[in-house]
PDB file of C-alpha atoms in Angstrom:
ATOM      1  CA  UNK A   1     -81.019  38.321  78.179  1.00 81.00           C
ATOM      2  CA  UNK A   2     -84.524  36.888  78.526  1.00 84.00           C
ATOM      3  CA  UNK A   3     -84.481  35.674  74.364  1.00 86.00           C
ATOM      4  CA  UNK A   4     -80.984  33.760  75.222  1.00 90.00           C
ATOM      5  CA  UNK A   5     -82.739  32.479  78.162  1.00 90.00           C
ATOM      6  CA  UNK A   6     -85.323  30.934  76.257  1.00 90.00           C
ATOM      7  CA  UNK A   7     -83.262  29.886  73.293  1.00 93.00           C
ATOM      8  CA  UNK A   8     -80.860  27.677  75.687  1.00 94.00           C
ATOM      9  CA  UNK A   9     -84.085  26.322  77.931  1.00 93.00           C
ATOM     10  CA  UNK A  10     -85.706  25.635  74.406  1.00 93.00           C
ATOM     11  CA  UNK A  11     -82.325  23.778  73.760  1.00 95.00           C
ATOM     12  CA  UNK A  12     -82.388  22.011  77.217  1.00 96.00           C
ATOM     13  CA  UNK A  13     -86.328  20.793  76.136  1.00 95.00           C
ATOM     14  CA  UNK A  14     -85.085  19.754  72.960  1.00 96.00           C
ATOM     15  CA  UNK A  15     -82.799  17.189  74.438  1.00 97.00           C
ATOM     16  CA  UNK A  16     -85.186  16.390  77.222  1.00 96.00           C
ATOM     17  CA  UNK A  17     -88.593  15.780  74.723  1.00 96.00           C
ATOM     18  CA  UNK A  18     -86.107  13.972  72.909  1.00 96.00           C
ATOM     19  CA  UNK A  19     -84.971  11.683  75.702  1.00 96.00           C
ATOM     20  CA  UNK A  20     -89.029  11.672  76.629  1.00 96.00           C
ATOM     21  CA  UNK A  21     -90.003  10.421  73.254  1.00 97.00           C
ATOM     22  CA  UNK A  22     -87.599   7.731  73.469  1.00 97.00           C
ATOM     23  CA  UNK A  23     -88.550   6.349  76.656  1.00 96.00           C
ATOM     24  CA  UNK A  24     -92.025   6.346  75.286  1.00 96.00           C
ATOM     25  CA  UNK A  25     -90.716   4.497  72.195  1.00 97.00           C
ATOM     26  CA  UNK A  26     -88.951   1.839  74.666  1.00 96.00           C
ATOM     27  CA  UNK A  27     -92.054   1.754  76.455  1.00 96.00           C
ATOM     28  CA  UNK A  28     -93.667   0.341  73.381  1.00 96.00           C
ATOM     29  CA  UNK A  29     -91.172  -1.885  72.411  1.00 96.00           C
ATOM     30  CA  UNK A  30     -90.903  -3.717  76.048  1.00 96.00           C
ATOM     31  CA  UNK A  31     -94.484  -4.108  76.349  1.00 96.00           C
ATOM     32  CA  UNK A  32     -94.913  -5.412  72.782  1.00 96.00           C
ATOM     33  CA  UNK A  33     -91.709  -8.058  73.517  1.00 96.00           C
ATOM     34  CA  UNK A  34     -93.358  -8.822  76.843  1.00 95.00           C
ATOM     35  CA  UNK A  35     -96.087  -9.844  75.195  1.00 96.00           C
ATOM     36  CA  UNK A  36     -95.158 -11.850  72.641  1.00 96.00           C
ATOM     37  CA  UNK A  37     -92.906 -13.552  75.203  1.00 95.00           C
ATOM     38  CA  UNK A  38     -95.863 -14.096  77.510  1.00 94.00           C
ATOM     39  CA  UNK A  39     -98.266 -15.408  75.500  1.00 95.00           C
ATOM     40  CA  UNK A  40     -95.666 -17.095  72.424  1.00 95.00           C
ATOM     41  CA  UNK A  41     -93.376 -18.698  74.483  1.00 94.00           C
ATOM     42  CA  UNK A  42     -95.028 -18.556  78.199  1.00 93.00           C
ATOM     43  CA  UNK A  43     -91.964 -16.741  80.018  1.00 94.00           C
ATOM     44  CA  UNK A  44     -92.725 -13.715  79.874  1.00 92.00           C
ATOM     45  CA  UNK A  45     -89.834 -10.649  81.047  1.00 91.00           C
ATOM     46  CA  UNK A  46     -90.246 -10.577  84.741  1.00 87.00           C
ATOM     47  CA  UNK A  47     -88.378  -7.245  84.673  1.00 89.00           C
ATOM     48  CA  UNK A  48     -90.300  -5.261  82.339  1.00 90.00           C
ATOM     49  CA  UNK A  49     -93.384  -3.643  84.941  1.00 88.00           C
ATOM     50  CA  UNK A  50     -90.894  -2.737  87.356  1.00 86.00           C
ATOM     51  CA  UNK A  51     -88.495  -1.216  84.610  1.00 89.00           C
ATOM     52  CA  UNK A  52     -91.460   1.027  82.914  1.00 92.00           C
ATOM     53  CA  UNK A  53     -93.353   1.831  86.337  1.00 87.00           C
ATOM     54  CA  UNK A  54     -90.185   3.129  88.466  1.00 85.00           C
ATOM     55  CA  UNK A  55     -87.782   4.465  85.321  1.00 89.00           C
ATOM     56  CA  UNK A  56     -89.532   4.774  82.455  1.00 94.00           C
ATOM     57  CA  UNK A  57     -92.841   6.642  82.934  1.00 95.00           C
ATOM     58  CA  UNK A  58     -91.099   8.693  85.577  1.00 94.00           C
ATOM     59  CA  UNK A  59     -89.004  10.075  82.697  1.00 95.00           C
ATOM     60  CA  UNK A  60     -91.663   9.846  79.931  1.00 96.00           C
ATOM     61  CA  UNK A  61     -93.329  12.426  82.707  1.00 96.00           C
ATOM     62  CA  UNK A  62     -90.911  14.727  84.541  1.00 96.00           C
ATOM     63  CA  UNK A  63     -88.998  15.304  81.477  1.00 96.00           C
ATOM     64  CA  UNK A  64     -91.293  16.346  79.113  1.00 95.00           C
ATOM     65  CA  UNK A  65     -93.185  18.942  81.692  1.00 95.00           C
ATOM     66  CA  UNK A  66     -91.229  21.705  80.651  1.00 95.00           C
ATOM     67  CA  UNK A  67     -91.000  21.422  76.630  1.00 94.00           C
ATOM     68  CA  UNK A  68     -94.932  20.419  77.452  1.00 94.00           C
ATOM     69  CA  UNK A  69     -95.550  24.218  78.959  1.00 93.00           C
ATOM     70  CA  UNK A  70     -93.122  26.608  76.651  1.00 92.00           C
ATOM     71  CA  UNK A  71     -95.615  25.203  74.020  1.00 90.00           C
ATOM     72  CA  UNK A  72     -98.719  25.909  76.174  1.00 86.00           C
ATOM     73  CA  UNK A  73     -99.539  21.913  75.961  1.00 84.00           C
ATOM     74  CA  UNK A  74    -100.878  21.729  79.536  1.00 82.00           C
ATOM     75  CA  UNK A  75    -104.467  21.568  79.833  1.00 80.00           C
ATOM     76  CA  UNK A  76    -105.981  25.500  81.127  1.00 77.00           C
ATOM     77  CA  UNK A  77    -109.145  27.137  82.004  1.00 77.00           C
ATOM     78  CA  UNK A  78    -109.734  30.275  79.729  1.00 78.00           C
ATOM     79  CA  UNK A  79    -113.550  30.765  80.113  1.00 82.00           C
ATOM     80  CA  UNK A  80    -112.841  34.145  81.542  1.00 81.00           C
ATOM     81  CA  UNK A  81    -109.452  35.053  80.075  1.00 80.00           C
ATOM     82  CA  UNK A  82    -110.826  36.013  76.371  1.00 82.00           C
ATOM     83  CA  UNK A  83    -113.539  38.812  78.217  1.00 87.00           C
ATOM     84  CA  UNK A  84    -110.032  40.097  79.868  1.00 87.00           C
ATOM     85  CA  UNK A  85    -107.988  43.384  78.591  1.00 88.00           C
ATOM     86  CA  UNK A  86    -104.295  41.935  77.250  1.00 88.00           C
ATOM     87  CA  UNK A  87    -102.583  43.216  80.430  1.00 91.00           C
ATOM     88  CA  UNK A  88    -105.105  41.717  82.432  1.00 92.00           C
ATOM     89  CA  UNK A  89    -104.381  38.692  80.876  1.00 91.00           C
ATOM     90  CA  UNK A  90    -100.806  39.306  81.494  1.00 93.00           C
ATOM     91  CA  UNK A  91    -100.940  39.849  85.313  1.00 94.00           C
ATOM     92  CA  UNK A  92    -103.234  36.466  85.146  1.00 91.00           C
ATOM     93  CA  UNK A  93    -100.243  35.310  83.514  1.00 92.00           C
ATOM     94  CA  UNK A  94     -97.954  36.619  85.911  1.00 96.00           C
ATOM     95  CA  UNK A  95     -99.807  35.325  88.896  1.00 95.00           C
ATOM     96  CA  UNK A  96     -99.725  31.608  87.347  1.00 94.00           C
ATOM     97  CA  UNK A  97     -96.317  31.828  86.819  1.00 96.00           C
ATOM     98  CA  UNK A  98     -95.277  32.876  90.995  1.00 98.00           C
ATOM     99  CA  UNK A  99     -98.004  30.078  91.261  1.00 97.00           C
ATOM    100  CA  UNK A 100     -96.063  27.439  89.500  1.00 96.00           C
ATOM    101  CA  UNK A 101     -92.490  28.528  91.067  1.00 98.00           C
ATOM    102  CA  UNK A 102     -93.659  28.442  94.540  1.00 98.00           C
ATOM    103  CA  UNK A 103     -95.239  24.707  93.601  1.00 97.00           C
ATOM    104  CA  UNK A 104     -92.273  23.438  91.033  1.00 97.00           C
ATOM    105  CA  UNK A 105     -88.808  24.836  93.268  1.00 98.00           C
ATOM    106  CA  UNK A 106     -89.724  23.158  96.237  1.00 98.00           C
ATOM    107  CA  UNK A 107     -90.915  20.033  94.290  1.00 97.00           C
ATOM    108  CA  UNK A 108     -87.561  19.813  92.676  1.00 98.00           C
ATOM    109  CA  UNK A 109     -85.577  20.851  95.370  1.00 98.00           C
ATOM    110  CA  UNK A 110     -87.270  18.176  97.595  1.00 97.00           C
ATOM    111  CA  UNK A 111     -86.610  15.868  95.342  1.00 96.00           C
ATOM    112  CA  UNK A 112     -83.073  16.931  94.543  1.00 97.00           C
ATOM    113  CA  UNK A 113     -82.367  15.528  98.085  1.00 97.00           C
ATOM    114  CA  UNK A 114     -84.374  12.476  97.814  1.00 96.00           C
ATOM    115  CA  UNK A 115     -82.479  11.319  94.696  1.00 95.00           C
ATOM    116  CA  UNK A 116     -78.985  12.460  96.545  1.00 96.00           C
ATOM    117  CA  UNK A 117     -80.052  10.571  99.732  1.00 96.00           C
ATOM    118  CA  UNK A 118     -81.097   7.579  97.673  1.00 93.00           C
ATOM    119  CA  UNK A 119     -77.788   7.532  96.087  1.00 94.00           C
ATOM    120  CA  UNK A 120     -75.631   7.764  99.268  1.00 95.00           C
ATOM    121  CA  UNK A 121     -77.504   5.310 101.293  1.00 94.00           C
ATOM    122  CA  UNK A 122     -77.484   2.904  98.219  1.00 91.00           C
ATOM    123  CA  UNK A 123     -81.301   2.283  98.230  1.00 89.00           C
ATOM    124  CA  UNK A 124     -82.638  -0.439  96.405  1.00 89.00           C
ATOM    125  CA  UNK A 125     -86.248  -2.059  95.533  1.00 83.00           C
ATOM    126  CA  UNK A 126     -86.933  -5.211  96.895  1.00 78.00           C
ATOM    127  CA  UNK A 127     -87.825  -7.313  94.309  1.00 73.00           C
ATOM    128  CA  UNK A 128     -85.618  -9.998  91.656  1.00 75.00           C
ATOM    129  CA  UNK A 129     -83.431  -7.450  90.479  1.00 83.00           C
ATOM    130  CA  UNK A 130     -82.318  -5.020  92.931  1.00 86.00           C
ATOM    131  CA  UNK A 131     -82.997  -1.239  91.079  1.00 86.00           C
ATOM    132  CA  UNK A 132     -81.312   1.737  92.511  1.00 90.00           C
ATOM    133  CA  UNK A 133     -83.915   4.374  93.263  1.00 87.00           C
ATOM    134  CA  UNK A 134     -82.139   7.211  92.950  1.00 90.00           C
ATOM    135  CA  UNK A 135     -82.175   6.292  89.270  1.00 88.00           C
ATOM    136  CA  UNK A 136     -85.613   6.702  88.966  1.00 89.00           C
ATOM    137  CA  UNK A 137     -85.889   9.708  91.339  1.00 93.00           C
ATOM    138  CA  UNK A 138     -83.359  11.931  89.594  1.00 95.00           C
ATOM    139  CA  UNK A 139     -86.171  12.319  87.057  1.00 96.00           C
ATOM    140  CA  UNK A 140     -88.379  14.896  89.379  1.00 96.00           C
ATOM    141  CA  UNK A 141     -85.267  17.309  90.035  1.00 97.00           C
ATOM    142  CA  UNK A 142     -84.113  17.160  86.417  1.00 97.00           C
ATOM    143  CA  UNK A 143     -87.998  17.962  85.390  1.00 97.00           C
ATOM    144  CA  UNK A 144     -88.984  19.856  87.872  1.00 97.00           C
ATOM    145  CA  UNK A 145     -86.110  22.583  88.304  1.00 97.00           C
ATOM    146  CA  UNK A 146     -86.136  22.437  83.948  1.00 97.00           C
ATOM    147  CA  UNK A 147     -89.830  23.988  84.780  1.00 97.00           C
ATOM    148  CA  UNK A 148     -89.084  26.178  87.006  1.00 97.00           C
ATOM    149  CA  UNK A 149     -86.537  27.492  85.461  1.00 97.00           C
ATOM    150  CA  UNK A 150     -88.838  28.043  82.849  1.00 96.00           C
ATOM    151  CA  UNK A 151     -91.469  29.691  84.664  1.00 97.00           C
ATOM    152  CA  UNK A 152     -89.127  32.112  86.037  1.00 97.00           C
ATOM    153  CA  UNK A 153     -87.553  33.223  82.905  1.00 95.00           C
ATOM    154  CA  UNK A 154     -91.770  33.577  81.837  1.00 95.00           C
ATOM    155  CA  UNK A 155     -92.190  35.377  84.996  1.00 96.00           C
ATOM    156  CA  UNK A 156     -89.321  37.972  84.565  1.00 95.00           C
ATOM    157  CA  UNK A 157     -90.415  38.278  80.353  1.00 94.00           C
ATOM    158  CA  UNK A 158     -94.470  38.729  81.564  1.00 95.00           C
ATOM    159  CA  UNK A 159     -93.069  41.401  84.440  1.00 96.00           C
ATOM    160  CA  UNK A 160     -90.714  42.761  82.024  1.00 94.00           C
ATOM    161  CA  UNK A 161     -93.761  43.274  79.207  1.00 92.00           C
ATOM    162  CA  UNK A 162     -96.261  44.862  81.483  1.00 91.00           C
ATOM    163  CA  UNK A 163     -94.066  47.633  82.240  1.00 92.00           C
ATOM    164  CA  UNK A 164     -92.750  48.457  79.357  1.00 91.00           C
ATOM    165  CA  UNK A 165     -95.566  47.839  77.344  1.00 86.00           C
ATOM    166  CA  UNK A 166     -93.370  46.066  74.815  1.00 87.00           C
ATOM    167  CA  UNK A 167     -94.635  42.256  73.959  1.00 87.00           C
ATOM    168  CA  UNK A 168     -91.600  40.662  75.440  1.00 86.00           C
ATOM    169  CA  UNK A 169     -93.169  37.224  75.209  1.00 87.00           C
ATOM    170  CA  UNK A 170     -96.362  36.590  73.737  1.00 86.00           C
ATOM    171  CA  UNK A 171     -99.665  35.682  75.525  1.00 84.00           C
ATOM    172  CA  UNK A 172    -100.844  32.103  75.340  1.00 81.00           C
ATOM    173  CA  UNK A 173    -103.387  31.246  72.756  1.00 76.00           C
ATOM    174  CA  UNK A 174    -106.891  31.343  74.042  1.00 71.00           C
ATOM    175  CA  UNK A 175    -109.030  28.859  72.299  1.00 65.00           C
ATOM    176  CA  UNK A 176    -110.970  30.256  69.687  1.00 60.00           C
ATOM    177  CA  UNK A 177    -109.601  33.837  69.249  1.00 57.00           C
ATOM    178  CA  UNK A 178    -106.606  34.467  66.924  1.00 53.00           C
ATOM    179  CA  UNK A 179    -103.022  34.657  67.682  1.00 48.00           C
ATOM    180  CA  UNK A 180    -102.597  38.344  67.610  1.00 45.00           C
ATOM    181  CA  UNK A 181    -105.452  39.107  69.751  1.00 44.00           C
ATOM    182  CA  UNK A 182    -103.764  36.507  72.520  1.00 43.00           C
ATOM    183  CA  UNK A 183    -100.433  38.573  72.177  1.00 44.00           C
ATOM    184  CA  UNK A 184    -100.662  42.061  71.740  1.00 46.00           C
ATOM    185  CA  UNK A 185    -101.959  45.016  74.107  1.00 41.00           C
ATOM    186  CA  UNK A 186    -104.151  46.572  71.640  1.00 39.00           C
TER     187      UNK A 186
END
C-alpha cells in the first residue's frame, strides 16, 4: 500500500513539476517580451506584473512544494542528525513529518475555502483587467493538500519502519555521509 502510494503521488508531482516548470518558462518569456516591448517600442504589456505576481509565481510555488520534498530539495538543519542512531533519526523524521501535517492540512484546507469563496462571490482585482482570484488561490489547496498528502504517506512509511525494523522508506541524505549510512538501521 504505502509503495502504490508513493508511485501515484510521484505521478501527481510529475504532472505538477511539470506544470511548475512551465509557468517558470512563461515567466521568462513574458518578462523578456515585456521588455523588449518597453524599451523597443515604448508600450510595454500593462498586464504582465499582475499576471506573474497573482497566477504565475503562486503556481511556480505551491505546485512544486511537494515534488520539491519527496526529493529532499527543501533546505534542513542536520548538524545534529549525523551524531544520531538511524532510528533516532527516524523518530526525528517522524516528528517533522506530524510537524508538517499539522502546518500543511490546515493551510490547504483554509485555503480550499478561500479559493471556493472567491469563486462563488465572483471576486475580482481591481485593476485594467478584472482577474478572478480564485484562479490564483486554487494554487495553495492544490499544493498544499499534494504535501500533505505526502507527508502523511512519509509519516505512516517512517511509523511503519520503526516498528518493524524493515527500511520501508529510506532516511534523507545527510550532507556529507553516504547514502547507506542515511538509510539503514545498522
Amino acid at each position: 500500500m504505502i509503495k502504490t502510494s508513493l508511485k501515484a503521488l510521484t505521478a501527481i508531482e510529475k504532472v505538477t513539476s511539470a506544470l511548475a516548470a512551465a509557468m517558470m518558462f512563461a515567466i521568462m518569456i513574458i518578462v523578456f517580451a515585456d521588455v523588449v516591448m518597453r524599451y523597443v517600442f515604448n508600450r510595454p504589456f500593462s498586464w504582465a506584473y499582475d499576471l506573474i505576481s497573482l497566477y504565475v509565481m503562486a503556481g511556480v510555488f505551491f505546485l512544486s512544494l511537494s515534488g520539491t520534498y519527496a526529493v529532499n530539495g527543501h533546505i534542513s538543519v542536520d548538524i545534529l542528525l549525523p551524531r544520531f542512531s538511524a532510528i533516532i533519526q527516524r523518530l526525528c523524521v517522524i516528528i517533522s513529518n506530524i510537524v508538517g501535517l499539522a502546518i500543511f492540512v490546515p493551510i490547504a484546507w483554509l485555503g480550499y475555502q478561500r479559493a471556493l469563496d472567491n469563486y462563488v462571490s465572483g471576486d475580482v482585482m481591481a485593476g485594467a483587467i478584472p482577474w478572478p482570484t480564485w484562479a490564483s488561490s486554487i494554487f495553495v489547496p492544490v499544493g498544499a493538500g499534494i504535501l500533505a498528502l505526502r507527508l502523511a504517506v512519509h509519516l505512516i512509511a517512517n511509523v511503519a519502519s520503526l516498528l518493524t525494523g524493515e527500511n520501508l522508506l529510506p532516511l534523507p541524505a545527510i550532507s556529507g555521509h553516504s547514502e547507506k549510512a542515511a538509510g539503514g538501521f545498522e
